[in-house]
Coordinates of C-alpha atoms (C1' of nucleotides) in Angstrom, one line a residue:
Chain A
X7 CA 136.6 83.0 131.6
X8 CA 133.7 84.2 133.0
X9 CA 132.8 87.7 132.5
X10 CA 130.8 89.1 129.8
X11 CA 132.2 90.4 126.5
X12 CA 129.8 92.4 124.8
X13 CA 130.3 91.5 121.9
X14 CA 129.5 88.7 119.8
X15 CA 131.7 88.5 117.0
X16 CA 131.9 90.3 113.8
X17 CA 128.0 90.5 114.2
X18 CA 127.8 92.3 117.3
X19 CA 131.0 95.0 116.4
X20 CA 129.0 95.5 112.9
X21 CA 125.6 96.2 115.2
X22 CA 127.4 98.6 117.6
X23 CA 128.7 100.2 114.5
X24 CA 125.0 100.8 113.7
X25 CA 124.3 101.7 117.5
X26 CA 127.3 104.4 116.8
X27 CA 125.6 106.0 113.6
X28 CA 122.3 105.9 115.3
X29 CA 123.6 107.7 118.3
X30 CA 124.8 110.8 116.6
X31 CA 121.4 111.3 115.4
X32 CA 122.3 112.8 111.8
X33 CA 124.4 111.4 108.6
X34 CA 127.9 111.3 109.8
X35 CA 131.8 111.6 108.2
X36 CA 134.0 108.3 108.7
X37 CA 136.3 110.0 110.5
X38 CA 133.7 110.8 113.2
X39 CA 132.8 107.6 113.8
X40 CA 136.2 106.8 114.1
X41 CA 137.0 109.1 116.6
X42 CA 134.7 107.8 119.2
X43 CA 135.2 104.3 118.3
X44 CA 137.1 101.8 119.8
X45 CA 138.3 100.1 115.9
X46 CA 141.0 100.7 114.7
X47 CA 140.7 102.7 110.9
X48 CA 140.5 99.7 108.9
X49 CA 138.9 97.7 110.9
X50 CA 135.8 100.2 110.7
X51 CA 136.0 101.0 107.5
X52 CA 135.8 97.2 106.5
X53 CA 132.5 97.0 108.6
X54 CA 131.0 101.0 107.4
X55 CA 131.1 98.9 104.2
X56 CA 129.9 95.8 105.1
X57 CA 126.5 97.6 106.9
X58 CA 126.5 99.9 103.8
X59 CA 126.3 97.0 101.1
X60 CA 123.6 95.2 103.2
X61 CA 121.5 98.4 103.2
X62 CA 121.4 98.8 107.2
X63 CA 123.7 102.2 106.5
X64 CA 122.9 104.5 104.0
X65 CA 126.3 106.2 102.3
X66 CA 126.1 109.7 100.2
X67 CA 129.4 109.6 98.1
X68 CA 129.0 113.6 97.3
X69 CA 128.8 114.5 100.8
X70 CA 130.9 111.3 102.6
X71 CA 128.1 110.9 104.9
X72 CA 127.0 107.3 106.7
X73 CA 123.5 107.4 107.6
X74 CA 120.9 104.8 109.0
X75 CA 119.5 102.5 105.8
X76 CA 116.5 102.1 104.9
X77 CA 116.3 98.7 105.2
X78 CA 115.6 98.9 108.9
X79 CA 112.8 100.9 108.2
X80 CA 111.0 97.8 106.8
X81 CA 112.7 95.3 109.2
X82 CA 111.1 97.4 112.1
X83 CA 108.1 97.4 110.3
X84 CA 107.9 93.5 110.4
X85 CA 109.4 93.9 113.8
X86 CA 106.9 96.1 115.4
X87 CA 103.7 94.2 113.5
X88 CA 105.0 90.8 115.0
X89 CA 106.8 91.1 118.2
X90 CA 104.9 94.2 119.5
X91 CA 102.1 93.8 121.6
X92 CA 101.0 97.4 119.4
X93 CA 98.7 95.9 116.2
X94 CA 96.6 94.1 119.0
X95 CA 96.4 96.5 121.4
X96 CA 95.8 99.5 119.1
X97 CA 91.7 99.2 119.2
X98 CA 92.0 98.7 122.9
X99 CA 94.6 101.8 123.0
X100 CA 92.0 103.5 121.1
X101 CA 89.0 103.2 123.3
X102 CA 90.9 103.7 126.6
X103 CA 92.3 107.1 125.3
X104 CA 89.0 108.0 124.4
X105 CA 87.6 106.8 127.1
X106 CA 89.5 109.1 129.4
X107 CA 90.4 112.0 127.1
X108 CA 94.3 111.7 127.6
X109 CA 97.1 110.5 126.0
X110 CA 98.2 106.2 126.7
X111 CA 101.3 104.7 126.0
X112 CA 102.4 101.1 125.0
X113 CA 105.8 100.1 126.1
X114 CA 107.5 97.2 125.9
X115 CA 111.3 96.5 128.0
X116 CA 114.7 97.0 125.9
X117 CA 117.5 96.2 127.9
X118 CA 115.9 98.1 130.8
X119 CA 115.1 101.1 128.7
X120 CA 111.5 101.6 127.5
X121 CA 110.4 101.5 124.1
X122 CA 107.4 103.2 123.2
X123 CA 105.7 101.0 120.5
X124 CA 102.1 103.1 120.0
X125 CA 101.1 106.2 122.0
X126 CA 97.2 107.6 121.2
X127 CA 96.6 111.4 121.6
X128 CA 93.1 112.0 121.7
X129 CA 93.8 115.5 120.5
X130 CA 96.3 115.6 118.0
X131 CA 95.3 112.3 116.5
X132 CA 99.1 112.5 114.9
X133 CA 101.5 109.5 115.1
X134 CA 104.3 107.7 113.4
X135 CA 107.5 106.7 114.0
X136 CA 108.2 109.6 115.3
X137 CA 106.4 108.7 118.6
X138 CA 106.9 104.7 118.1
X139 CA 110.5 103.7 118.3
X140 CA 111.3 106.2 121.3
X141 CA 113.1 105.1 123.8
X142 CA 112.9 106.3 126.9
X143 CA 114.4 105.6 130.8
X144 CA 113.6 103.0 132.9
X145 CA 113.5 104.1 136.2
X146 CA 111.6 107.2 135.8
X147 CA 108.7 107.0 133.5
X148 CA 105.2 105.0 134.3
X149 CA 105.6 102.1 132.3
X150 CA 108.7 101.7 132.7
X151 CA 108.7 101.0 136.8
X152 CA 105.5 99.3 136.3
X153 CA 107.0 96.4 134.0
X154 CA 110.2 96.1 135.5
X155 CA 108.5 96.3 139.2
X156 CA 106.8 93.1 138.1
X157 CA 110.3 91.0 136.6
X158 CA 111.5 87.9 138.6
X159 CA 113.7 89.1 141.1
X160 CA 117.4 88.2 139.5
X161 CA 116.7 90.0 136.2
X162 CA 114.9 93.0 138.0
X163 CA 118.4 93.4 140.2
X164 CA 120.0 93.2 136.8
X165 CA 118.5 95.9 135.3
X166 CA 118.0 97.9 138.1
X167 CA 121.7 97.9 138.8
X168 CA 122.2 99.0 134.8
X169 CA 120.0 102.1 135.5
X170 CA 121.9 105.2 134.7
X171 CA 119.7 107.4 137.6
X172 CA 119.7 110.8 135.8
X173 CA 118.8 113.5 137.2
X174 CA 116.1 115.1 135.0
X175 CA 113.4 116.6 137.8
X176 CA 114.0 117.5 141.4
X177 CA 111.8 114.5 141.6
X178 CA 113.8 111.9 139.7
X179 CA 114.9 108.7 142.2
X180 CA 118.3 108.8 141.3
X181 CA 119.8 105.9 143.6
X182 CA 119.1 101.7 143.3
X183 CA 117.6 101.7 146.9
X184 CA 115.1 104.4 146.3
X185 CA 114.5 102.9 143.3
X186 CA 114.0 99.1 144.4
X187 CA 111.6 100.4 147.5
X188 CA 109.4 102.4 145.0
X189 CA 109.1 99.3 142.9
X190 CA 108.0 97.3 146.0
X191 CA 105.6 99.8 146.5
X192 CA 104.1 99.8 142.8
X193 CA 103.8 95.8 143.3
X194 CA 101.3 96.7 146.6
X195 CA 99.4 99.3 144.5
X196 CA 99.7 97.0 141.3
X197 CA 100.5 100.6 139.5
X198 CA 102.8 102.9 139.3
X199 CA 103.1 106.6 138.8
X200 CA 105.5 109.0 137.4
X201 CA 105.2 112.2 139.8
X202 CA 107.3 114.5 137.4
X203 CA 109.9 112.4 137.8
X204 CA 110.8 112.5 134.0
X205 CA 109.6 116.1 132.9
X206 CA 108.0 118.9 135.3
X207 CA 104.1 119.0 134.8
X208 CA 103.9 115.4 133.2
X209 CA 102.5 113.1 135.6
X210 CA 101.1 109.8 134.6
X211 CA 99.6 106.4 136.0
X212 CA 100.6 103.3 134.8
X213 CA 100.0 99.2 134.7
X214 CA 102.2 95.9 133.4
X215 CA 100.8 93.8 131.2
X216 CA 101.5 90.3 132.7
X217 CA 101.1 87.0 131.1
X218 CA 99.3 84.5 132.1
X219 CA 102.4 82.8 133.2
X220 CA 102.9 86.6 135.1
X221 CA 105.5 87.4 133.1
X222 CA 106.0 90.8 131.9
X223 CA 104.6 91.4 128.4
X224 CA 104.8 95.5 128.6
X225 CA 103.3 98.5 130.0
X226 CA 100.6 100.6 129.8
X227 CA 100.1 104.4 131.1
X228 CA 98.0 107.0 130.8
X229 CA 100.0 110.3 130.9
X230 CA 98.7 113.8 131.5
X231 CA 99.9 117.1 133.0
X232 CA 99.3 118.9 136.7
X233 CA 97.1 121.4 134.9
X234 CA 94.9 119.0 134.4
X235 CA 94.7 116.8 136.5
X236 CA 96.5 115.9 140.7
X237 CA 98.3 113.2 141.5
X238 CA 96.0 111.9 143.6
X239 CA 92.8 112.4 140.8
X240 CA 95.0 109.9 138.8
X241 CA 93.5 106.9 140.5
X242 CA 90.6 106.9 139.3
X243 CA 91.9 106.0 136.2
X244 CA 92.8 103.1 138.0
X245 CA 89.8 100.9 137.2
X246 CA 90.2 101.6 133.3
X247 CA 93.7 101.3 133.1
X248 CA 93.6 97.5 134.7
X249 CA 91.2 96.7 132.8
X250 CA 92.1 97.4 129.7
X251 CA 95.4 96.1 130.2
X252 CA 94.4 92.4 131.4
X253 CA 92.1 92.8 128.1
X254 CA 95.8 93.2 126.7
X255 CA 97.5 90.4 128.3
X256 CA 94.7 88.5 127.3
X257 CA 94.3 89.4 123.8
X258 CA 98.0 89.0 123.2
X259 CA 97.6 85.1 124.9
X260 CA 95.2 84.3 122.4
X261 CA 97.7 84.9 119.7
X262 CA 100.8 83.8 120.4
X263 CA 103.4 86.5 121.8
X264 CA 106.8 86.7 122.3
X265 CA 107.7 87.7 125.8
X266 CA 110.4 90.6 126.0
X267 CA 113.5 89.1 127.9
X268 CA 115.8 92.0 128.8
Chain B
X19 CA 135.1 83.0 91.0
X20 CA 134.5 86.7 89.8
X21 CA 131.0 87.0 90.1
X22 CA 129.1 88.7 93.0
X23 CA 128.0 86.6 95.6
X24 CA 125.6 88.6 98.0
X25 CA 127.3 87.9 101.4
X26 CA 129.6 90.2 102.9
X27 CA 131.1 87.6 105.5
X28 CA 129.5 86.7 108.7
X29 CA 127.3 90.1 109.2
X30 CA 125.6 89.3 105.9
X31 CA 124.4 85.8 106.8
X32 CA 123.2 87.3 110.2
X33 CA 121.3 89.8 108.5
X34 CA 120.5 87.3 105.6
X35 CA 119.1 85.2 108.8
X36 CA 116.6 88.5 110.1
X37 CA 115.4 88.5 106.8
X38 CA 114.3 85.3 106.8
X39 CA 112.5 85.7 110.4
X40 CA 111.4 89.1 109.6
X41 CA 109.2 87.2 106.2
X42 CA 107.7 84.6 108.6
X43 CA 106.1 87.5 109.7
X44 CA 105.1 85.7 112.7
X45 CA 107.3 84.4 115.3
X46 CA 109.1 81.1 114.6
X47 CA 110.8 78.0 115.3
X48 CA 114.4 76.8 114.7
X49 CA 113.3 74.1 112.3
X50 CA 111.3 76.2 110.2
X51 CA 114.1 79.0 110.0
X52 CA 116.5 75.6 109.1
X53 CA 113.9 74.4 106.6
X54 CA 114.4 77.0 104.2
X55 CA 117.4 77.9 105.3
X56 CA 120.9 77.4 103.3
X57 CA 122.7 77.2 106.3
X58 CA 123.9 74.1 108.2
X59 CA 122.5 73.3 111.6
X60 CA 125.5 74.6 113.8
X61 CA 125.7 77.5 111.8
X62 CA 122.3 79.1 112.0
X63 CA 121.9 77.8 115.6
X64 CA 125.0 80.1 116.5
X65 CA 123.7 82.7 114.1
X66 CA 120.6 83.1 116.2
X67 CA 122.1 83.3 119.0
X68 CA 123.8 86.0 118.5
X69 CA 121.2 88.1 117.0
X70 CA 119.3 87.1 119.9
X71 CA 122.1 87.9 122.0
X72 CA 122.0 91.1 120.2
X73 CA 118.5 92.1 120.8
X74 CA 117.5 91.9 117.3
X75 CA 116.2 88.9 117.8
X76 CA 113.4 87.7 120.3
X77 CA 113.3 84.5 121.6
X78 CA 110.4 83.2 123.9
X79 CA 112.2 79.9 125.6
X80 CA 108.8 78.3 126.9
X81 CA 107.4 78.5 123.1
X82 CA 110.6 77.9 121.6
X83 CA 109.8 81.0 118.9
X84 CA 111.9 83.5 117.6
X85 CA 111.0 86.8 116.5
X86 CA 111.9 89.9 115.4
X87 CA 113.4 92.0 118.2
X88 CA 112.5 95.1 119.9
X89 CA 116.0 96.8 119.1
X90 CA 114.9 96.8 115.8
X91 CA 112.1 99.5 116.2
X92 CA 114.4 102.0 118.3
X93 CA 116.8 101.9 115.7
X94 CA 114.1 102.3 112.4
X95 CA 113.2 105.2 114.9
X96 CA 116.5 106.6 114.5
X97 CA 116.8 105.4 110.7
X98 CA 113.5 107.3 109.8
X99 CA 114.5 110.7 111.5
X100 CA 117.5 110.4 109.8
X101 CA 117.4 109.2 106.7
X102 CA 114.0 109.6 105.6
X103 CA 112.1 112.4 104.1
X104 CA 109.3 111.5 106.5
X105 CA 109.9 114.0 109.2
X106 CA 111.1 116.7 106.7
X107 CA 108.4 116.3 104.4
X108 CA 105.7 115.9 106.7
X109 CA 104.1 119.1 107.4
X110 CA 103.9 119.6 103.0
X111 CA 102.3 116.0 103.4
X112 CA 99.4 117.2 106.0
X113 CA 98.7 120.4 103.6
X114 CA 99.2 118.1 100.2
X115 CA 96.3 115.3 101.7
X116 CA 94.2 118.5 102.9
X117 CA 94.5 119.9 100.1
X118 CA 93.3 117.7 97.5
X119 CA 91.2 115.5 100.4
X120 CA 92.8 112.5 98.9
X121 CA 95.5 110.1 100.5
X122 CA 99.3 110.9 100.0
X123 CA 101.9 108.4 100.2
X124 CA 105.7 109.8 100.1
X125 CA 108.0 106.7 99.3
X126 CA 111.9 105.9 99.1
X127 CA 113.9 103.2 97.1
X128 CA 115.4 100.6 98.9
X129 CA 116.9 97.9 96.7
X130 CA 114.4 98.6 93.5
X131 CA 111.6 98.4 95.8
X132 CA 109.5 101.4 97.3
X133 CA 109.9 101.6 100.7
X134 CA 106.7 103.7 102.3
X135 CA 107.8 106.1 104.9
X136 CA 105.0 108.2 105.5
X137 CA 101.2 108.2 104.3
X138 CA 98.3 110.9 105.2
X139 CA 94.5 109.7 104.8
X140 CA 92.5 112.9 105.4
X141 CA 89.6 111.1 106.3
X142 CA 91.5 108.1 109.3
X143 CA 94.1 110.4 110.6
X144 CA 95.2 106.9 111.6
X145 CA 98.8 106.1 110.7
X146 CA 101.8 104.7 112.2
X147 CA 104.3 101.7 111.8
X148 CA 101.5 99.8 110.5
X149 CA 101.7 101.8 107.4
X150 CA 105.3 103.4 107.4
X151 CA 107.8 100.7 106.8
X152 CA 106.0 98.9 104.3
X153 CA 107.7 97.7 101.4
X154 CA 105.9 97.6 97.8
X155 CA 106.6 96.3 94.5
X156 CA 108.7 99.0 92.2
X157 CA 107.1 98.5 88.7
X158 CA 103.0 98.7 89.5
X159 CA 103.0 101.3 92.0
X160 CA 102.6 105.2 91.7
X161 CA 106.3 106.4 93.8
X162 CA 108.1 103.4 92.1
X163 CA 107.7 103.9 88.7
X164 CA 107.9 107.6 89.8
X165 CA 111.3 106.9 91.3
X166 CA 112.5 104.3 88.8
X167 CA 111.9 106.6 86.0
X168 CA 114.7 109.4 87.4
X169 CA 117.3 107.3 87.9
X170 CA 120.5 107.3 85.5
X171 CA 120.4 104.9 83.4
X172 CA 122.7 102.0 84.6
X173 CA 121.3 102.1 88.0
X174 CA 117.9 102.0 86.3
X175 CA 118.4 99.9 83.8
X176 CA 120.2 97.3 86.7
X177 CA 116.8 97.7 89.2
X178 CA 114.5 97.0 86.2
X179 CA 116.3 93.3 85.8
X180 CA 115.4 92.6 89.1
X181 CA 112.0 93.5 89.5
X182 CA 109.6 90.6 89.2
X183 CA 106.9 91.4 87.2
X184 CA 103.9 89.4 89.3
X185 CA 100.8 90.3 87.9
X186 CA 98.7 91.8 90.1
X187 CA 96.1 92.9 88.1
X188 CA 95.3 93.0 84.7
X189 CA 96.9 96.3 84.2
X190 CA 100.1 95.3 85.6
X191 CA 103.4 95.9 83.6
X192 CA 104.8 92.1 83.2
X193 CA 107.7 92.2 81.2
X194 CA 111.0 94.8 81.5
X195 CA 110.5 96.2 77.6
X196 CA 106.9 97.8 78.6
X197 CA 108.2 99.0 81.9
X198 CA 111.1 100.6 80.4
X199 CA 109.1 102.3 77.7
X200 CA 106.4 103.2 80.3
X201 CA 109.4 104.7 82.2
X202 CA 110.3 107.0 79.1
X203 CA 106.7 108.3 79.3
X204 CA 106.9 109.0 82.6
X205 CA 109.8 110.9 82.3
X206 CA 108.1 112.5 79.5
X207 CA 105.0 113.7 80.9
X208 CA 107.2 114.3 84.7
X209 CA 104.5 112.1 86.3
X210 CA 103.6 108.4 86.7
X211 CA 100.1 107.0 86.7
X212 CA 99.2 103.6 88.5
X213 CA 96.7 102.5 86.2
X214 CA 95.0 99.9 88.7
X215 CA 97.9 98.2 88.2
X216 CA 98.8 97.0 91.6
X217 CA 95.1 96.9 93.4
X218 CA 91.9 97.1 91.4
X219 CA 90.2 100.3 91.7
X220 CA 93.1 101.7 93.1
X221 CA 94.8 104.7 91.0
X222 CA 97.2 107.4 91.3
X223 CA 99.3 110.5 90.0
X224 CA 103.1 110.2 91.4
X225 CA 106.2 112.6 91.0
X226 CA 109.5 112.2 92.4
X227 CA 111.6 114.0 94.6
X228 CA 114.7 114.9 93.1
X229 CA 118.2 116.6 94.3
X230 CA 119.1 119.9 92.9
X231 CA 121.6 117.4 91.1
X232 CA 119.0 115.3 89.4
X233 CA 119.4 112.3 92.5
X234 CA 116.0 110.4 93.1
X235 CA 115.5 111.0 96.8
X236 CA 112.2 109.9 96.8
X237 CA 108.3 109.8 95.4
X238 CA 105.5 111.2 96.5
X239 CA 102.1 110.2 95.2
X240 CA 98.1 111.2 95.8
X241 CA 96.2 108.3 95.7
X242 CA 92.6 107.3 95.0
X243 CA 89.8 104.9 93.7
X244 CA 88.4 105.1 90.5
X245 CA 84.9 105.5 92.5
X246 CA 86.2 109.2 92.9
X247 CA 87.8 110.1 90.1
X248 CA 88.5 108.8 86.7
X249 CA 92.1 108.3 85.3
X250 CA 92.1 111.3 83.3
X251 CA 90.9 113.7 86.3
X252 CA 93.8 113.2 88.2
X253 CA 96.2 115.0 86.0
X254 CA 94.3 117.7 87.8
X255 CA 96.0 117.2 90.8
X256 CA 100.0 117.3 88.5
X257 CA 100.9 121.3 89.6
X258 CA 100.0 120.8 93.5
X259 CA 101.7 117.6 93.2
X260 CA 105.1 118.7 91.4
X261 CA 105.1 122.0 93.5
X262 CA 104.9 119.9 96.9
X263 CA 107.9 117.3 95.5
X264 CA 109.8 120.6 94.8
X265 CA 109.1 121.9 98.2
X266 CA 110.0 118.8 99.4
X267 CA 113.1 118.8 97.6
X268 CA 114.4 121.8 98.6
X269 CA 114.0 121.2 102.1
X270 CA 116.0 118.2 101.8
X271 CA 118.9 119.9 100.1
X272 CA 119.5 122.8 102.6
X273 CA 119.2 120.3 105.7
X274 CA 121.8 118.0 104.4
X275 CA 119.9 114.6 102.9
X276 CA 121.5 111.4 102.2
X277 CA 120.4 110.2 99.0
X278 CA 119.4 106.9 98.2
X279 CA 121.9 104.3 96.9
X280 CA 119.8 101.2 95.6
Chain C
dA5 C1' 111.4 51.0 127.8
dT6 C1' 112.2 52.3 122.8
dT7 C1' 112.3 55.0 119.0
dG8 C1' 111.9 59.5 116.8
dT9 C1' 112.2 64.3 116.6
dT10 C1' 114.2 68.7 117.7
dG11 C1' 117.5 71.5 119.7
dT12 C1' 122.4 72.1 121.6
dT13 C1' 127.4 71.3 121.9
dC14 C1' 132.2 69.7 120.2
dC15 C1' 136.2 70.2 117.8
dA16 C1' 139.5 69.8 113.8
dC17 C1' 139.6 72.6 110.0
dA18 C1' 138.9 76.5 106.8
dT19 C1' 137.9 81.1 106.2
dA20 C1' 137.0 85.6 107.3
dT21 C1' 138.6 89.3 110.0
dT22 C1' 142.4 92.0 111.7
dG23 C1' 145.3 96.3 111.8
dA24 C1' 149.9 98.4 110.9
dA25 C1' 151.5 100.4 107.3
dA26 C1' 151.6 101.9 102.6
dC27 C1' 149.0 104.5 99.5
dT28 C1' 145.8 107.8 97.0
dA29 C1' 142.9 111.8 96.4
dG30 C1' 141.8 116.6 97.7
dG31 C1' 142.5 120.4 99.8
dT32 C1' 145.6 124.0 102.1
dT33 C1' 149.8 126.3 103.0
dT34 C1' 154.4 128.2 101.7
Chain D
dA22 C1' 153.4 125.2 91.5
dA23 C1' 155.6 122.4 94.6
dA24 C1' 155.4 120.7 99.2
dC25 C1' 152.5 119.4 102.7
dC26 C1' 148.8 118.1 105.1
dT27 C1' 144.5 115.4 106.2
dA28 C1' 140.8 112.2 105.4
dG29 C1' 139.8 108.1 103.3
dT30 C1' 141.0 103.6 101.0
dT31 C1' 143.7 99.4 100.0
dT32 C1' 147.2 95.6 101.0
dC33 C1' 148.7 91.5 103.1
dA34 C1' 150.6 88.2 106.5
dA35 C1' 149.2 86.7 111.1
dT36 C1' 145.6 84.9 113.5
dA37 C1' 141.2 85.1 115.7
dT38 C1' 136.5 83.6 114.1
dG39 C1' 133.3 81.1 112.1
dT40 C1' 132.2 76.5 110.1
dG41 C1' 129.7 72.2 109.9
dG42 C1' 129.7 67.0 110.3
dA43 C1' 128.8 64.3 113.8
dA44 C1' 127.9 63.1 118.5
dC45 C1' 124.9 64.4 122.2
dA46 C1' 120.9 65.8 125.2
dA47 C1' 116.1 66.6 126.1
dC48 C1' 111.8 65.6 125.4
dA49 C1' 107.6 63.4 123.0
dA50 C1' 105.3 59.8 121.1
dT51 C1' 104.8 54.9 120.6

DNA sequence: ATTGTTGTTCCACATATTGAAACTAGGTTT
DNA sequence: AAACCTAGTTTCAATATGTGGAACAACAAT
């Protein structure tokens, strides 16, 4: 048979379900859902309740709304303290961003996406969820061509070939070839750097964290604007950022760590 | 038959599965999932595949671990934009902690327990998943008895059977006769007091959020030591405290707000 | 080599899921 | 107020999915 279904059984409809309600970003009517969904009517009704009873959907009777449960809040809570490389690296997050008075990022890979999992802002000393839990492109962001510039060959193809190549800056790569020469280029220069490529004025330099077995753990960037700083002034951050994230890759060694897969 | 068994079909068991993983709290192997597990062998081997398969499951193959997945934390992203207070409430939470220099913790129910989704420490601006996401016992803390208090009774009185009663302190409310009485004063006085009765030293004043139709949405609670401030000072802090819940609560209502269900 | 342990696959069987269609509850039009 | 929508919920036979005992592989330890 071959190709790939995406979808595992009842478990994996029920999860896009969630994907669905996630997606439209605010509590949502049944028959909205519906219309953008590939179920027939009972079918997603069955599983609206199914996610509702389990507490991964929230449900307001008054209003008919479906909304993401709670429970996920505290499921992402266990998540991000024990498969994130984020509650080790935070002191080293700390010091780098202090160190060079700009904002770093943490990212770890999500089916070729990047998802933030800490972010330090040396300013506004402000963060939550609201900045962990972002998900962001692949192919043009810092940490995101730094880890997947660094995966084995067939899964880096895979990904690469998933890329949707938006067009958000006149700067974005927005083709595979492009896109698989700049990440040969990021494996010379063992960094890589977002030139605007994701929003105008936001540059940013950034570094894998490898395994020991080189495997890629996540990624690490320091991010600033062309106010402050050039493109070419970014390298000397260089140094810092390499170090601090082998003190990373280490540190997360020591412990055990999951290594992210897709 | 009758009676309520707590599996909706397969996507319960998988999510009945996460839980399991997610209270390791560390990343784990089949056997210990199996151990405690009720499930046959085939079952949960095919169980964690799929969640694995789904992304809400890591799985390292050289260490043979599973762990919680990154998916997880994009969609508690999502979840706490959207069905939290959190980002609503959080500029009244910055002027609440600044106010009264004290920490704030604003709190939802999820299944009888208090589920924190946002916390401001005027003195470590220092917050993130690490504190957002986790889950505290109902009947000893501040927002939980705060919450519990509000709701009608049947829901109330249901939640208060399942709480369960560890005694954390020698303060702590151990049996459901106390609790509900203590619940009647609370509702009395329109605030709850943690009397040291989940962490020594610990104390607090807590209101909740309500719905302009008497719904608990939430709690929101300032929180201290009993180095700074005896039990009895901290009705002091009662008007900013019900005036920031109200304030809370009004935003909620006119930007549409799920309410809570459990 | 031999045994033990842990993880993976098979397959007959049972159960949970499916979805067209019927139904109900509210709201809107005639 | 009756007739008519529309959005949401329930039913039920057909069947796709999930189940789990047992056999099997992979690997360690003896």
């Amino acid at each position: 048979m071959a190709a790939a279904k995406n979808s595992d059984g009842t478990v994996g409809k029920a999860l896009s379900v969630l994907d669905k309600v996630a997606l439209f970003g605010r509590p949502v009517r049944f028959s909205e859902i519906l219309a953008d969904s590939e179920f027939p009517k009972a079918t997603l009704y069955r599983l609206l309740q199914t996610l509702t009873n389990q507490g991964m959907l929230g449900y307001d009777p008054d209003r008919q709304l479906y909304s993401l449960g709670v429970r996920l809040v505290g499921l992402a809570h266990a998540a991000w303290n024990q498969a994130s490389l984020a509650p080790i690296a935070r002191p080293l997050l700390d010091e780098l961003s202090l160190k060079v008075d700009e904002t770093v990022h943490l990212g770890q890979l999500d089916h070729g996406q990047v998802l933030y999992v800490d972010k330090r802002n040396p300013k506004l000393p402000l963060n939550m969820f609201s900045d962990a839990g972002k998900i962001g492109p692949g192919y043009c962001t810092g940490v995101g061509k730094a880890m997947l510039a660094y995966l084995d060959k067939p899964l880096r193809d895979k990904l690469v070939s998933q890329q949707s190549f938006h067009r958000y800056t006149e700067h974005t790569i927005t083709n595979s070839d492009d896109f698989q020469a700049e990440l040969a280029t990021i494996r010379e220069q063992r960094v890589a750097y977002d030139r605007e490529e994701h929003e105008p004025n936001i540059i940013c330099i950034a570094a894998p964290i490898l395994s020991s077995k080189q495997r890629v753990l996540g990624g690490l960037s320091i991010t600033t604007s062309t106010g402050r700083y050039t493109l070419e002034e970014l390298e000397k951050f260089k140094p810092e950022l390499l170090a601090t994230a082998h003190k990373i890759s280490q540190l997360a060694q020591s412990w055990h760590f999951p290594e992210t897969n897709s």
